[in-house]
PDB file of C-alpha atoms in Angstrom:
ATOM      1  CA  GLN A1456       2.017   9.776  11.951  1.00  0.00           C
ATOM      2  CA  ILE A1457       5.012   7.528  11.369  1.00  0.00           C
ATOM      3  CA  PRO A1458       6.552   7.219   7.893  1.00  0.00           C
ATOM      4  CA  ILE A1459       7.384   3.677   6.753  1.00  0.00           C
ATOM      5  CA  SER A1460       9.025   2.389   3.589  1.00  0.00           C
ATOM      6  CA  LEU A1461       7.433   0.136   0.993  1.00  0.00           C
ATOM      7  CA  THR A1462       9.728  -2.661   2.177  1.00  0.00           C
ATOM      8  CA  GLN A1463       8.617  -2.222   5.800  1.00  0.00           C
ATOM      9  CA  ALA A1464       4.957  -2.306   4.723  1.00  0.00           C
ATOM     10  CA  VAL A1465       5.411  -5.553   2.795  1.00  0.00           C
ATOM     11  CA  LEU A1466       7.913  -7.414   4.990  1.00  0.00           C
ATOM     12  CA  GLY A1467       7.174  -5.890   8.396  1.00  0.00           C
ATOM     13  CA  GLY A1468       9.753  -4.496  10.781  1.00  0.00           C
ATOM     14  CA  THR A1469      10.032  -2.016  13.603  1.00  0.00           C
ATOM     15  CA  VAL A1470       9.911   1.766  13.997  1.00  0.00           C
ATOM     16  CA  ASP A1471      10.662   4.107  16.874  1.00  0.00           C
ATOM     17  CA  VAL A1472       7.579   5.993  18.078  1.00  0.00           C
ATOM     18  CA  LYS A1473       7.621   9.052  20.349  1.00  0.00           C
ATOM     19  CA  THR A1474       5.134   8.763  23.195  1.00  0.00           C
ATOM     20  CA  LEU A1475       4.329  11.024  26.156  1.00  0.00           C
ATOM     21  CA  SER A1476       6.661   8.935  28.323  1.00  0.00           C
ATOM     22  CA  GLY A1477       9.533   8.622  25.836  1.00  0.00           C
ATOM     23  CA  GLU A1478      10.407   6.708  22.703  1.00  0.00           C
ATOM     24  CA  VAL A1479       9.328   3.085  22.232  1.00  0.00           C
ATOM     25  CA  GLU A1480       9.973   0.526  19.514  1.00  0.00           C
ATOM     26  CA  MET A1481       6.830  -0.611  17.721  1.00  0.00           C
ATOM     27  CA  LYS A1482       6.479  -3.733  15.607  1.00  0.00           C
ATOM     28  CA  ILE A1483       5.016  -3.318  12.119  1.00  0.00           C
ATOM     29  CA  PRO A1484       3.192  -6.451  10.941  1.00  0.00           C
ATOM     30  CA  LYS A1485       3.775  -7.885   7.463  1.00  0.00           C
ATOM     31  CA  GLY A1486       1.435  -6.705   4.739  1.00  0.00           C
ATOM     32  CA  CYS A1487       0.435  -3.291   6.121  1.00  0.00           C
ATOM     33  CA  GLN A1488      -1.955  -1.416   3.871  1.00  0.00           C
ATOM     34  CA  LEU A1489      -2.371   2.302   3.213  1.00  0.00           C
ATOM     35  CA  ASP A1490      -3.730   4.223   6.197  1.00  0.00           C
ATOM     36  CA  THR A1491      -3.021   1.416   8.673  1.00  0.00           C
ATOM     37  CA  LYS A1492      -3.532   2.459  12.282  1.00  0.00           C
ATOM     38  CA  LEU A1493      -1.783   0.627  15.117  1.00  0.00           C
ATOM     39  CA  MET A1494      -2.348   1.085  18.839  1.00  0.00           C
ATOM     40  CA  LEU A1495       0.100   1.446  21.702  1.00  0.00           C
ATOM     41  CA  ARG A1496      -1.919   0.405  24.738  1.00  0.00           C
ATOM     42  CA  GLY A1497      -1.427   2.464  27.879  1.00  0.00           C
ATOM     43  CA  ARG A1498       0.891   4.969  26.146  1.00  0.00           C
ATOM     44  CA  GLY A1499      -1.626   7.790  25.620  1.00  0.00           C
ATOM     45  CA  ILE A1500      -2.997  10.631  27.749  1.00  0.00           C
ATOM     46  CA  GLN A1501      -3.734  10.124  31.455  1.00  0.00           C
ATOM     47  CA  GLN A1502      -7.438   9.393  31.958  1.00  0.00           C
ATOM     48  CA  LEU A1503      -9.522  11.583  34.247  1.00  0.00           C
ATOM     49  CA  HIS A1504      -9.373  10.828  37.976  1.00  0.00           C
ATOM     50  CA  GLY A1505      -6.149   8.814  37.613  1.00  0.00           C
ATOM     51  CA  ALA A1506      -7.787   5.654  36.238  1.00  0.00           C
ATOM     52  CA  GLY A1507      -4.795   4.813  34.043  1.00  0.00           C
ATOM     53  CA  LYS A1508      -3.553   5.954  30.671  1.00  0.00           C
ATOM     54  CA  GLY A1509      -5.351   5.822  27.368  1.00  0.00           C
ATOM     55  CA  ASN A1510      -4.020   4.348  24.165  1.00  0.00           C
ATOM     56  CA  GLN A1511      -1.886   6.103  21.565  1.00  0.00           C
ATOM     57  CA  VAL A1512      -2.965   5.539  17.986  1.00  0.00           C
ATOM     58  CA  VAL A1513      -0.121   5.457  15.463  1.00  0.00           C
ATOM     59  CA  HIS A1514      -0.948   6.199  11.826  1.00  0.00           C
ATOM     60  CA  LEU A1515       1.476   4.493   9.436  1.00  0.00           C
ATOM     61  CA  GLN A1516       2.229   6.673   6.448  1.00  0.00           C
ATOM     62  CA  LEU A1517       3.599   4.770   3.460  1.00  0.00           C
ATOM     63  CA  GLN A1518       6.448   6.657   1.795  1.00  0.00           C
ATOM     64  CA  ILE A1519       6.618   5.893  -1.925  1.00  0.00           C
ATOM     65  CA  PRO A1520       9.977   6.910  -3.416  1.00  0.00           C
ATOM     66  CA  THR A1521       9.855   9.440  -6.246  1.00  0.00           C
ATOM     67  CA  GLU A1522      13.150   8.268  -7.712  1.00  0.00           C
ATOM     68  CA  ILE A1523      14.557   4.742  -7.855  1.00  0.00           C
ATOM     69  CA  THR A1524      17.677   3.189  -9.321  1.00  0.00           C
ATOM     70  CA  PRO A1525      17.525   1.054 -12.476  1.00  0.00           C
ATOM     71  CA  ARG A1526      18.176  -2.040 -10.318  1.00  0.00           C
ATOM     72  CA  GLN A1527      15.288  -1.162  -7.975  1.00  0.00           C
ATOM     73  CA  GLU A1528      13.017  -0.698 -10.997  1.00  0.00           C
ATOM     74  CA  GLU A1529      14.094  -4.078 -12.358  1.00  0.00           C
ATOM     75  CA  LEU A1530      13.367  -5.763  -9.032  1.00  0.00           C
ATOM     76  CA  LEU A1531       9.947  -4.094  -8.726  1.00  0.00           C
ATOM     77  CA  ARG A1532       9.019  -5.144 -12.262  1.00  0.00           C
ATOM     78  CA  GLU A1533      10.130  -8.695 -11.472  1.00  0.00           C
ATOM     79  CA  PHE A1534       8.048  -8.632  -8.269  1.00  0.00           C
ATOM     80  CA  ASP A1535       5.030  -7.362 -10.227  1.00  0.00           C
ATOM     81  CA  ALA A1536       5.426 -10.065 -12.889  1.00  0.00           C
ATOM     82  CA  GLU A1537       5.649 -12.750 -10.192  1.00  0.00           C
ATOM     83  CA  ALA A1538       2.585 -11.379  -8.395  1.00  0.00           C
ATOM     84  CA  THR A1539       0.588 -11.202 -11.627  1.00  0.00           C
ATOM     85  CA  ALA A1540       1.587 -14.754 -12.592  1.00  0.00           C
ATOM     86  CA  HIS A1541       0.254 -16.025  -9.264  1.00  0.00           C
ATOM     87  CA  GLY A1542      -2.943 -13.947  -9.363  1.00  0.00           C
ATOM     88  CA  ILE A1543      -1.880 -11.795  -6.425  1.00  0.00           C
ATOM     89  CA  GLY A1544      -3.066  -8.226  -6.236  1.00  0.00           C
ATOM     90  CA  ILE A1545      -6.100  -6.496  -7.624  1.00  0.00           C
ATOM     91  CA  SER A1546      -4.998  -6.536 -11.243  1.00  0.00           C
ATOM     92  CA  GLY A1547      -4.176 -10.241 -11.051  1.00  0.00           C
ATOM     93  CA  ARG A1548      -7.548 -11.183  -9.556  1.00  0.00           C
ATOM     94  CA  ILE A1549      -9.437  -8.970 -11.976  1.00  0.00           C
ATOM     95  CA  ALA A1550      -7.515 -10.364 -14.928  1.00  0.00           C
ATOM     96  CA  ASN A1551      -8.208 -13.948 -13.805  1.00  0.00           C
ATOM     97  CA  ALA A1552     -11.893 -13.184 -13.169  1.00  0.00           C
ATOM     98  CA  ALA A1553     -12.266 -11.502 -16.548  1.00  0.00           C
ATOM     99  CA  GLY A1554     -10.513 -14.396 -18.252  1.00  0.00           C
ATOM    100  CA  SER A1555     -12.745 -17.005 -16.593  1.00  0.00           C
ATOM    101  CA  ALA A1556     -15.882 -14.972 -17.398  1.00  0.00           C
ATOM    102  CA  PHE A1557     -14.928 -14.874 -21.086  1.00  0.00           C
ATOM    103  CA  GLU A1558     -14.259 -18.622 -21.027  1.00  0.00           C
ATOM    104  CA  LYS A1559     -17.740 -19.253 -19.593  1.00  0.00           C
ATOM    105  CA  LEU A1560     -19.361 -17.068 -22.242  1.00  0.00           C
ATOM    106  CA  PHE A1561     -17.308 -17.961 -25.289  1.00  0.00           C
ATOM    107  CA  GLY A1562     -15.530 -21.195 -24.397  1.00  0.00           C
ATOM    108  CA  LYS A1563     -11.821 -21.763 -23.973  1.00  0.00           C
ATOM    109  CA  LYS A1564      -9.463 -20.160 -26.441  1.00  0.00           C
ATOM    110  CA  LYS A1565      -8.198 -22.687 -28.976  1.00  0.00           C
ATOM    111  CA  LYS A1566      -4.459 -22.819 -29.531  1.00  0.00           C
ATOM    112  CA  LYS A1567      -3.265 -22.504 -33.100  1.00  0.00           C
ATOM    113  CA  ASP A1568      -1.246 -25.393 -34.472  1.00  0.00           C
ATOM    114  CA  THR A1569       2.199 -24.334 -35.612  1.00  0.00           C
TER     115      THR A1569
END
């Protein structure tokens, strides 16, 4: 298991992974989800009868910080607002789907004249 930060999970990056033959740098793709498993081909245990090496599976473990600075909180809230405004993420899609379902049933909401 390799711990990665929230930033690494979203933006991608690299991590150092210990293998049987030493440490290697592994690329983390953008948008990794919880419990992502990546494979290092040919870096695992020697196969029987010398037919090559197996693969090493690397489990990415997302580390969520328990404490953040006020600035980090502000940035995360801004990110969340931007994602919600563009319908990204589960809550955004559900909110949009619920809104469109209500419009189909009850018609569009009329704006009040001011």
